[in-house]
mmCIF file of C-alpha atoms in Angstrom:
data_model
loop_
_atom_site.group_PDB
_atom_site.id
_atom_site.type_symbol
_atom_site.label_atom_id
_atom_site.label_comp_id
_atom_site.label_asym_id
_atom_site.label_seq_id
_atom_site.Cartn_x
_atom_site.Cartn_y
_atom_site.Cartn_z
ATOM 1 C CA ALA A 1170 107.870 133.047 83.876
ATOM 2 C CA GLY A 1171 108.674 135.916 86.201
ATOM 3 C CA PRO A 1172 106.377 138.151 88.232
ATOM 4 C CA PRO A 1173 103.826 140.098 86.136
ATOM 5 C CA PHE A 1174 104.764 143.417 87.788
ATOM 6 C CA GLN A 1175 108.255 144.625 88.713
ATOM 7 C CA LEU A 1176 109.886 147.837 89.917
ATOM 8 C CA SER A 1177 113.559 148.568 89.317
ATOM 9 C CA ILE A 1178 115.432 150.998 91.598
ATOM 10 C CA GLY A 1179 119.117 151.060 90.800
ATOM 11 C CA ARG A 1180 120.457 147.583 91.593
ATOM 12 C CA LEU A 1181 117.257 146.633 93.434
ATOM 13 C CA LEU A 1182 114.442 144.798 91.648
ATOM 14 C CA LEU A 1183 111.111 144.530 93.523
ATOM 15 C CA ALA A 1184 107.874 142.689 92.755
ATOM 16 C CA PRO A 1185 104.661 142.521 94.802
ATOM 17 C CA LEU A 1186 103.501 139.278 96.369
ATOM 18 C CA VAL A 1187 99.705 139.267 96.548
ATOM 19 C CA LEU A 1188 97.484 136.212 96.800
ATOM 20 C CA VAL A 1189 93.755 136.636 97.393
ATOM 21 C CA GLN A 1190 91.582 133.522 97.280
ATOM 22 C CA ALA A 1191 87.907 134.068 98.091
ATOM 23 C CA GLN A 1192 85.805 130.906 98.218
ATOM 24 C CA ALA A 1193 82.155 129.935 98.241
ATOM 25 C CA ALA A 1194 80.814 126.509 99.185
ATOM 26 C CA PRO A 1195 77.369 125.864 97.646
ATOM 27 C CA TYR A 1196 77.377 122.375 99.151
ATOM 28 C CA ALA A 1197 79.244 120.508 101.897
ATOM 29 C CA GLY A 1198 78.178 117.194 103.420
ATOM 30 C CA GLU A 1199 77.119 117.134 107.053
ATOM 31 C CA ASP A 1200 80.238 115.104 107.977
ATOM 32 C CA ALA A 1201 82.684 117.503 106.285
ATOM 33 C CA PHE A 1202 85.252 119.075 108.623
ATOM 34 C CA LEU A 1203 88.220 121.346 107.953
ATOM 35 C CA GLN A 1204 90.326 119.319 110.416
ATOM 36 C CA ALA A 1205 89.700 116.254 108.243
ATOM 37 C CA GLY A 1206 91.022 118.069 105.174
ATOM 38 C CA ASP A 1207 87.664 119.025 103.677
ATOM 39 C CA VAL A 1208 87.342 122.333 101.849
ATOM 40 C CA ALA A 1209 84.360 123.513 103.917
ATOM 41 C CA GLU A 1210 82.122 122.476 106.819
ATOM 42 C CA GLY A 1211 78.905 123.959 105.460
ATOM 43 C CA GLN A 1212 77.351 126.289 102.931
ATOM 44 C CA GLY A 1213 78.777 129.789 102.902
ATOM 45 C CA PHE A 1214 81.860 131.820 102.141
ATOM 46 C CA ARG A 1215 85.495 131.566 103.182
ATOM 47 C CA MET A 1216 88.527 133.822 102.932
ATOM 48 C CA ARG A 1217 90.984 131.058 102.068
ATOM 49 C CA ARG A 1218 94.072 133.210 101.665
ATOM 50 C CA ALA A 1219 94.900 136.912 101.942
ATOM 51 C CA ARG A 1220 98.647 137.086 101.482
ATOM 52 C CA VAL A 1221 100.692 140.235 100.904
ATOM 53 C CA GLY A 1222 104.385 141.058 100.727
ATOM 54 C CA PHE A 1223 107.151 141.544 98.224
ATOM 55 C CA ALA A 1224 110.028 139.691 96.612
ATOM 56 C CA GLY A 1225 113.103 141.034 94.953
ATOM 57 C CA THR A 1226 116.713 140.734 93.930
ATOM 58 C CA LEU A 1227 119.628 142.880 95.063
ATOM 59 C CA ALA A 1228 122.650 143.306 92.804
ATOM 60 C CA GLY A 1229 121.431 140.508 90.544
ATOM 61 C CA PHE A 1230 122.337 137.608 92.825
ATOM 62 C CA VAL A 1231 120.782 138.229 96.269
ATOM 63 C CA PRO A 1232 117.111 137.145 96.055
ATOM 64 C CA PHE A 1233 114.789 137.708 98.998
ATOM 65 C CA ALA A 1234 111.111 137.618 99.918
ATOM 66 C CA ILE A 1235 108.860 138.454 102.826
ATOM 67 C CA SER A 1236 105.100 138.009 103.061
ATOM 68 C CA GLY A 1237 102.381 137.643 105.659
ATOM 69 C CA GLU A 1238 99.149 135.679 105.669
ATOM 70 C CA LEU A 1239 96.374 137.969 106.908
ATOM 71 C CA ALA A 1240 93.793 135.166 107.110
ATOM 72 C CA GLY A 1241 96.007 132.585 108.722
ATOM 73 C CA GLY A 1242 93.831 131.196 111.496
ATOM 74 C CA ALA A 1243 90.279 130.557 112.621
ATOM 75 C CA ASP A 1244 90.178 134.096 114.016
ATOM 76 C CA ALA A 1245 91.741 135.507 110.809
ATOM 77 C CA SER A 1246 94.870 136.416 112.777
ATOM 78 C CA ALA A 1247 97.921 137.429 110.767
ATOM 79 C CA ARG A 1248 101.003 135.221 110.658
ATOM 80 C CA LEU A 1249 104.302 135.088 108.811
ATOM 81 C CA SER A 1250 104.132 133.233 105.511
ATOM 82 C CA GLU A 1251 107.744 133.484 104.334
ATOM 83 C CA ALA A 1252 110.853 135.533 105.044
ATOM 84 C CA TRP A 1253 114.139 134.519 103.492
ATOM 85 C CA ILE A 1254 117.378 135.750 101.927
ATOM 86 C CA GLY A 1255 119.377 133.931 99.274
ATOM 87 C CA TYR A 1256 122.716 134.009 97.509
ATOM 88 C CA ALA A 1257 122.449 132.864 93.894
ATOM 89 C CA HIS A 1258 125.689 133.963 92.253
ATOM 90 C CA PHE A 1259 126.696 130.468 91.112
ATOM 91 C CA PRO A 1260 124.224 128.166 89.308
ATOM 92 C CA PHE A 1261 125.709 125.080 90.961
ATOM 93 C CA ALA A 1262 125.158 126.374 94.519
ATOM 94 C CA HIS A 1263 122.286 128.702 95.505
ATOM 95 C CA LEU A 1264 121.914 129.269 99.253
ATOM 96 C CA TYR A 1265 118.588 130.168 100.914
ATOM 97 C CA PHE A 1266 118.159 131.003 104.600
ATOM 98 C CA GLY A 1267 115.010 131.842 106.580
ATOM 99 C CA ALA A 1268 111.376 130.736 106.550
ATOM 100 C CA HIS A 1269 110.847 129.140 103.143
ATOM 101 C CA ASP A 1270 109.652 126.047 101.279
ATOM 102 C CA VAL A 1271 111.125 122.719 102.326
ATOM 103 C CA PRO A 1272 112.399 121.037 99.105
ATOM 104 C CA PHE A 1273 110.434 117.813 99.498
ATOM 105 C CA SER A 1274 107.076 117.576 97.669
ATOM 106 C CA ARG A 1275 106.518 119.010 94.178
ATOM 107 C CA SER A 1276 102.922 119.962 94.972
ATOM 108 C CA ALA A 1277 103.952 121.617 98.245
ATOM 109 C CA MET A 1278 106.778 123.558 96.540
ATOM 110 C CA THR A 1279 104.383 124.780 93.838
ATOM 111 C CA GLY A 1280 102.729 128.056 94.826
ATOM 112 C CA ALA A 1281 99.233 127.941 96.324
ATOM 113 C CA GLY A 1282 97.954 129.961 93.359
ATOM 114 C CA GLU A 1283 99.581 127.794 90.682
ATOM 115 C CA GLY A 1284 97.529 124.608 91.002
ATOM 116 C CA ALA A 1285 95.092 123.183 88.482
ATOM 117 C CA LEU A 1286 92.489 122.568 91.207
ATOM 118 C CA ILE A 1287 91.480 124.786 94.115
ATOM 119 C CA GLU A 1288 93.309 122.849 96.833
ATOM 120 C CA ARG A 1289 96.548 120.909 96.816
ATOM 121 C CA PRO A 1290 96.159 117.117 97.123
ATOM 122 C CA LEU A 1291 94.865 115.952 100.494
ATOM 123 C CA ALA A 1292 97.840 113.590 100.854
ATOM 124 C CA VAL A 1293 100.298 116.441 100.305
ATOM 125 C CA ARG A 1294 98.591 118.722 102.833
ATOM 126 C CA ALA A 1295 98.743 115.911 105.394
ATOM 127 C CA MET A 1296 102.233 114.520 104.736
ATOM 128 C CA ALA A 1297 104.513 117.300 103.394
ATOM 129 C CA PRO A 1298 106.209 119.848 105.717
ATOM 130 C CA PHE A 1299 105.663 122.959 103.520
ATOM 131 C CA ARG A 1300 107.389 126.123 104.862
ATOM 132 C CA GLN A 1301 109.809 125.866 107.796
ATOM 133 C CA VAL A 1302 112.727 127.877 109.193
ATOM 134 C CA GLY A 1303 116.171 126.735 108.140
ATOM 135 C CA LEU A 1304 118.610 126.810 105.260
ATOM 136 C CA HIS A 1305 119.184 124.830 102.130
ATOM 137 C CA VAL A 1306 121.502 124.801 99.142
ATOM 138 C CA GLU A 1307 120.441 123.872 95.626
ATOM 139 C CA GLY A 1308 122.235 123.570 92.318
ATOM 140 C CA HIS A 1309 121.085 123.331 88.712
ATOM 141 C CA PHE A 1310 123.078 121.944 85.782
ATOM 142 C CA HIS A 1311 122.609 121.899 81.999
ATOM 143 C CA ASP A 1312 119.436 124.002 81.967
ATOM 144 C CA ARG A 1313 117.950 122.010 84.897
ATOM 145 C CA ALA A 1314 118.614 118.626 83.326
ATOM 146 C CA PHE A 1315 119.885 117.775 86.820
ATOM 147 C CA SER A 1316 119.201 119.563 90.109
ATOM 148 C CA TYR A 1317 119.967 118.824 93.723
ATOM 149 C CA PHE A 1318 118.658 120.227 97.011
ATOM 150 C CA ALA A 1319 120.056 119.676 100.514
ATOM 151 C CA GLY A 1320 118.873 121.440 103.646
ATOM 152 C CA MET A 1321 118.633 121.600 107.409
ATOM 153 C CA PHE A 1322 115.576 122.996 109.201
ATOM 154 C CA ASN A 1323 114.097 123.131 112.664
ATOM 155 C CA GLY A 1324 112.528 119.774 113.484
ATOM 156 C CA PHE A 1325 109.058 119.312 112.021
ATOM 157 C CA GLN A 1326 106.043 119.432 114.347
ATOM 158 C CA ARG A 1327 102.949 117.425 113.436
ATOM 159 C CA SER A 1328 99.465 118.701 114.196
ATOM 160 C CA ASP A 1329 97.273 116.687 116.566
ATOM 161 C CA GLN A 1330 95.010 115.846 113.617
ATOM 162 C CA PHE A 1331 96.680 113.830 110.834
ATOM 163 C CA PHE A 1332 94.892 115.684 108.034
ATOM 164 C CA ALA A 1333 96.015 119.061 109.453
ATOM 165 C CA GLY A 1334 99.562 118.116 108.478
ATOM 166 C CA TYR A 1335 102.741 119.724 109.748
ATOM 167 C CA VAL A 1336 102.833 122.945 111.749
ATOM 168 C CA GLU A 1337 104.411 125.854 109.841
ATOM 169 C CA ASN A 1338 106.462 127.261 112.719
ATOM 170 C CA ALA A 1339 107.979 130.741 112.257
ATOM 171 C CA ALA A 1340 110.320 130.035 115.217
ATOM 172 C CA SER A 1341 110.093 133.581 116.603
ATOM 173 C CA LEU A 1342 111.224 132.117 119.959
ATOM 174 C CA GLY A 1343 113.816 129.867 118.374
ATOM 175 C CA ASN A 1344 113.855 126.085 118.203
ATOM 176 C CA ARG A 1345 112.595 125.110 121.650
ATOM 177 C CA PHE A 1346 111.454 121.477 121.432
ATOM 178 C CA ASP A 1347 112.176 119.883 118.083
ATOM 179 C CA ASN A 1348 115.910 119.468 117.353
ATOM 180 C CA VAL A 1349 116.605 119.579 113.585
ATOM 181 C CA ALA A 1350 115.421 118.032 110.323
ATOM 182 C CA TYR A 1351 117.510 117.089 107.283
ATOM 183 C CA VAL A 1352 116.156 117.155 103.725
ATOM 184 C CA ALA A 1353 117.516 115.991 100.359
ATOM 185 C CA ARG A 1354 115.989 116.069 96.888
ATOM 186 C CA LEU A 1355 117.200 115.124 93.408
ATOM 187 C CA ALA A 1356 115.301 116.332 90.346
ATOM 188 C CA THR A 1357 115.520 116.352 86.579
ATOM 189 C CA GLU A 1358 113.884 118.326 83.766
ATOM 190 C CA PRO A 1359 115.524 116.673 80.742
ATOM 191 C CA LEU A 1360 113.402 118.403 78.073
ATOM 192 C CA GLY A 1361 113.925 121.946 79.363
ATOM 193 C CA PRO A 1362 112.860 123.944 82.427
ATOM 194 C CA MET A 1363 109.310 123.393 83.642
ATOM 195 C CA PRO A 1364 107.018 126.390 84.238
ATOM 196 C CA ARG A 1365 105.973 127.116 87.800
ATOM 197 C CA SER A 1366 102.311 126.100 87.284
ATOM 198 C CA ILE A 1367 100.874 122.574 87.401
ATOM 199 C CA GLN A 1368 98.776 123.267 84.292
ATOM 200 C CA ASP A 1369 100.364 123.685 80.872
ATOM 201 C CA LEU A 1370 99.141 127.253 80.356
ATOM 202 C CA ALA A 1371 101.728 127.882 77.628
ATOM 203 C CA VAL A 1372 100.436 124.917 75.560
ATOM 204 C CA SER A 1373 104.075 123.959 75.207
ATOM 205 C CA ARG A 1374 106.111 121.277 73.526
ATOM 206 C CA PRO A 1375 106.575 118.160 75.697
ATOM 207 C CA ARG A 1376 108.323 118.847 78.994
ATOM 208 C CA LEU A 1377 109.016 116.477 81.854
ATOM 209 C CA GLY A 1378 109.920 117.050 85.481
ATOM 210 C CA ALA A 1379 110.685 114.304 87.988
ATOM 211 C CA GLY A 1380 112.052 114.241 91.503
ATOM 212 C CA ALA A 1381 112.780 112.041 94.511
ATOM 213 C CA SER A 1382 113.046 113.350 98.072
ATOM 214 C CA TYR A 1383 113.846 112.256 101.620
ATOM 215 C CA PHE A 1384 113.735 113.900 105.028
ATOM 216 C CA PHE A 1385 114.552 112.889 108.578
ATOM 217 C CA SER A 1386 113.191 114.994 111.423
ATOM 218 C CA ASP A 1387 115.010 114.301 114.689
ATOM 219 C CA GLY A 1388 112.189 115.762 116.753
ATOM 220 C CA GLY A 1389 111.882 116.104 120.487
ATOM 221 C CA THR A 1390 108.417 114.503 120.481
ATOM 222 C CA ARG A 1391 108.760 112.081 117.570
ATOM 223 C CA ASP A 1392 111.285 111.099 114.909
ATOM 224 C CA ILE A 1393 109.861 111.222 111.395
ATOM 225 C CA HIS A 1394 111.164 109.765 108.139
ATOM 226 C CA GLY A 1395 109.628 110.965 104.882
ATOM 227 C CA VAL A 1396 110.067 109.715 101.312
ATOM 228 C CA GLY A 1397 108.554 111.280 98.211
ATOM 229 C CA ALA A 1398 108.624 110.834 94.448
ATOM 230 C CA ASP A 1399 106.863 112.838 91.749
ATOM 231 C CA VAL A 1400 106.528 113.203 87.980
ATOM 232 C CA LEU A 1401 104.912 116.090 86.073
ATOM 233 C CA LEU A 1402 104.377 116.039 82.301
ATOM 234 C CA HIS A 1403 103.332 118.954 80.061
ATOM 235 C CA ALA A 1404 102.460 118.563 76.378
ATOM 236 C CA ALA A 1405 100.327 120.734 74.076
ATOM 237 C CA GLY A 1406 98.043 121.962 76.868
ATOM 238 C CA ALA A 1407 97.761 118.631 78.683
ATOM 239 C CA HIS A 1408 99.310 117.874 82.045
ATOM 240 C CA ALA A 1409 99.728 114.710 84.093
ATOM 241 C CA LEU A 1410 100.979 114.578 87.679
ATOM 242 C CA VAL A 1411 101.838 111.569 89.819
ATOM 243 C CA GLU A 1412 103.087 111.901 93.385
ATOM 244 C CA LEU A 1413 103.879 109.306 96.061
ATOM 245 C CA LEU A 1414 104.395 110.176 99.738
ATOM 246 C CA TRP A 1415 105.462 107.922 102.624
ATOM 247 C CA ASN A 1416 105.916 108.937 106.274
ATOM 248 C CA GLN A 1417 106.985 106.964 109.328
ATOM 249 C CA SER A 1418 106.619 108.562 112.752
ATOM 250 C CA ASP A 1419 108.255 107.071 115.875
ATOM 251 C CA PRO A 1420 107.391 108.602 119.273
ATOM 252 C CA GLU A 1421 110.190 109.492 121.682
ATOM 253 C CA ARG A 1422 110.332 107.736 125.045
ATOM 254 C CA ALA A 1423 110.591 111.108 126.800
ATOM 255 C CA PRO A 1424 108.732 113.583 124.539
ATOM 256 C CA THR A 1425 109.399 117.300 124.910
ATOM 257 C CA GLN A 1426 105.728 118.108 124.231
ATOM 258 C CA PRO A 1427 102.440 116.329 125.082
ATOM 259 C CA THR A 1428 101.429 113.726 122.490
ATOM 260 C CA GLY A 1429 98.810 111.037 122.151
ATOM 261 C CA GLN A 1430 101.014 108.903 119.893
ATOM 262 C CA LEU A 1431 102.246 105.785 121.719
ATOM 263 C CA ALA A 1432 103.419 103.557 118.850
ATOM 264 C CA PRO A 1433 105.114 103.965 115.458
ATOM 265 C CA VAL A 1434 102.790 105.065 112.649
ATOM 266 C CA THR A 1435 103.434 104.538 108.937
ATOM 267 C CA SER A 1436 101.398 106.554 106.413
ATOM 268 C CA LEU A 1437 101.080 106.280 102.636
ATOM 269 C CA GLY A 1438 99.575 108.610 100.049
ATOM 270 C CA LEU A 1439 99.302 108.325 96.263
ATOM 271 C CA VAL A 1440 98.150 111.118 93.932
ATOM 272 C CA GLY A 1441 97.328 111.022 90.230
ATOM 273 C CA GLU A 1442 96.079 114.059 88.293
ATOM 274 C CA VAL A 1443 95.372 114.846 84.634
ATOM 275 C CA GLY A 1444 94.067 117.937 82.903
ATOM 276 C CA TYR A 1445 93.839 119.910 79.695
ATOM 277 C CA PHE A 1446 93.977 123.648 79.017
ATOM 278 C CA VAL A 1447 92.346 125.156 75.917
ATOM 279 C CA ARG A 1448 94.250 128.377 75.395
ATOM 280 C CA ARG A 1449 91.887 129.779 72.769
ATOM 281 C CA ILE A 1450 88.980 129.930 75.230
ATOM 282 C CA LYS A 1451 91.128 130.228 78.400
ATOM 283 C CA LEU A 1452 89.466 127.185 79.963
ATOM 284 C CA GLY A 1453 91.077 124.322 81.834
ATOM 285 C CA VAL A 1454 89.589 121.057 83.100
ATOM 286 C CA SER A 1455 91.304 118.711 85.552
ATOM 287 C CA ALA A 1456 90.637 115.556 87.549
ATOM 288 C CA ARG A 1457 92.555 114.106 90.482
ATOM 289 C CA PHE A 1458 92.433 110.728 92.204
ATOM 290 C CA GLU A 1459 94.219 110.058 95.468
ATOM 291 C CA TRP A 1460 94.520 107.190 97.893
ATOM 292 C CA LEU A 1461 95.467 107.880 101.498
ATOM 293 C CA ASP A 1462 96.158 105.511 104.395
ATOM 294 C CA PRO A 1463 97.151 107.461 107.535
ATOM 295 C CA ASN A 1464 98.130 104.288 109.433
ATOM 296 C CA LEU A 1465 99.030 101.112 107.558
ATOM 297 C CA ASP A 1466 98.532 99.053 110.735
ATOM 298 C CA LEU A 1467 94.986 100.289 111.340
ATOM 299 C CA SER A 1468 91.875 99.953 109.180
ATOM 300 C CA ASP A 1469 89.241 102.620 109.865
ATOM 301 C CA GLU A 1470 87.296 105.504 108.315
ATOM 302 C CA THR A 1471 90.448 107.575 107.777
ATOM 303 C CA ASP A 1472 91.567 105.144 105.046
ATOM 304 C CA GLY A 1473 90.064 105.925 101.693
ATOM 305 C CA TRP A 1474 90.187 107.642 98.364
ATOM 306 C CA ALA A 1475 89.126 110.996 96.988
ATOM 307 C CA LEU A 1476 88.159 112.084 93.492
ATOM 308 C CA THR A 1477 88.199 115.780 92.586
ATOM 309 C CA ALA A 1478 87.048 117.218 89.258
ATOM 310 C CA GLY A 1479 87.255 120.885 88.415
ATOM 311 C CA ALA A 1480 87.241 123.612 85.806
ATOM 312 C CA SER A 1481 89.126 126.895 85.714
ATOM 313 C CA TYR A 1482 88.639 130.010 83.612
ATOM 314 C CA HIS A 1483 91.795 132.095 83.276
ATOM 315 C CA PHE A 1484 91.068 135.770 82.713
ATOM 316 C CA ILE A 1485 94.835 136.433 82.931
ATOM 317 C CA ASP A 1486 96.791 133.161 83.195
ATOM 318 C CA ASN A 1487 97.047 132.302 86.916
ATOM 319 C CA VAL A 1488 97.015 135.993 87.865
ATOM 320 C CA LEU A 1489 93.221 136.285 87.729
ATOM 321 C CA LYS A 1490 91.131 133.141 87.448
ATOM 322 C CA ALA A 1491 87.870 131.565 88.582
ATOM 323 C CA GLN A 1492 87.600 127.916 89.603
ATOM 324 C CA ALA A 1493 84.922 125.360 90.432
ATOM 325 C CA ASP A 1494 85.645 121.947 92.022
ATOM 326 C CA PHE A 1495 83.641 118.938 93.160
ATOM 327 C CA THR A 1496 85.249 116.476 95.595
ATOM 328 C CA HIS A 1497 83.944 113.026 96.463
ATOM 329 C CA ARG A 1498 85.584 111.187 99.366
ATOM 330 C CA GLN A 1499 85.022 107.493 99.973
ATOM 331 C CA GLU A 1500 85.978 105.715 103.190
ATOM 332 C CA ALA A 1501 87.545 102.277 102.691
ATOM 333 C CA HIS A 1502 86.444 100.915 106.070
ATOM 334 C CA GLY A 1503 83.841 101.588 108.713
ATOM 335 C CA VAL A 1504 80.995 104.041 108.309
ATOM 336 C CA ALA A 1505 80.665 105.944 105.026
ATOM 337 C CA LEU A 1506 80.729 109.678 105.748
ATOM 338 C CA GLU A 1507 78.809 112.430 103.980
ATOM 339 C CA ASN A 1508 81.800 114.647 103.259
ATOM 340 C CA ASP A 1509 81.501 115.495 99.565
ATOM 341 C CA ALA A 1510 81.813 119.187 98.741
ATOM 342 C CA VAL A 1511 81.454 121.739 95.953
ATOM 343 C CA ALA A 1512 83.768 124.758 96.057
ATOM 344 C CA LEU A 1513 84.053 127.926 93.976
ATOM 345 C CA GLN A 1514 87.032 130.268 94.074
ATOM 346 C CA LEU A 1515 88.067 133.621 92.638
ATOM 347 C CA GLN A 1516 91.814 134.251 92.713
ATOM 348 C CA LEU A 1517 94.156 137.220 92.322
ATOM 349 C CA ASN A 1518 97.795 136.118 92.263
ATOM 350 C CA LEU A 1519 100.596 138.652 91.740
#
């Protein structure tokens, strides 16, 4: 499905990009921390996203988009979200250049307002590179029965905290410390193109999407290999998602930036999600289980699993919806932390 609102001016087609996600946390455990991937640190309200911009197409085959995140940091400072230009004249080779999604993880490539639950999986937020500056080419054949993606980006920077994931660097000063990263993805949708949402809001006939991805980041501080695989199934309002992520990070002998990592680290994450959407009453219910081990060679409180259950009421599809989630996290080793949370969210997504 395309944008809900569009403006046509000659050969220029424009659509607004607006994403407002206002959250409330009725409950958060005393050990919950945003840096550990939790949705909140205490009772109260949060402006999760306030994104604005526009997307469009020029002459039918030059897509572009630019948007900014107005609530991008702890001080609500504005930052660039995306800015890219494409050339999509031939279905077998679309070129995209600028700050845009890295074609690696299905959940990361899916828009922040298109998920079945309030937040993307914890494993994805920690182990997928999301938006970076670079270029990639992609091609689609036989109505997306086969697709490929291949790209080159600035090298990926990891945050100091594992659960904070990769830094989304707008590279306004260029690529100063991190060399380059290479990405490849193969995907198939053999039963017809998948919609852009995780939920089956169309209550469609069976559709299947699957993909496998790899990246190598030749960074100045650390070299990182990443492998991913994912499957998404839609059928008659039901959806099922499985995603596997694997990262290996090797520190450089002479790092270009300060780092506390002294030895190779291998991380593994597994996500499984199911849900059902009742179109007649505009209500969806979903549940997600994930296992995450940030360091396979170390057993501590960071190893564990999380279970999230939620409901969503769709006033207008994913354009205007209200959501409620409960997340329980369980540490596999060490001290059990009180980091369960309840989150509510109202979303406007244009």
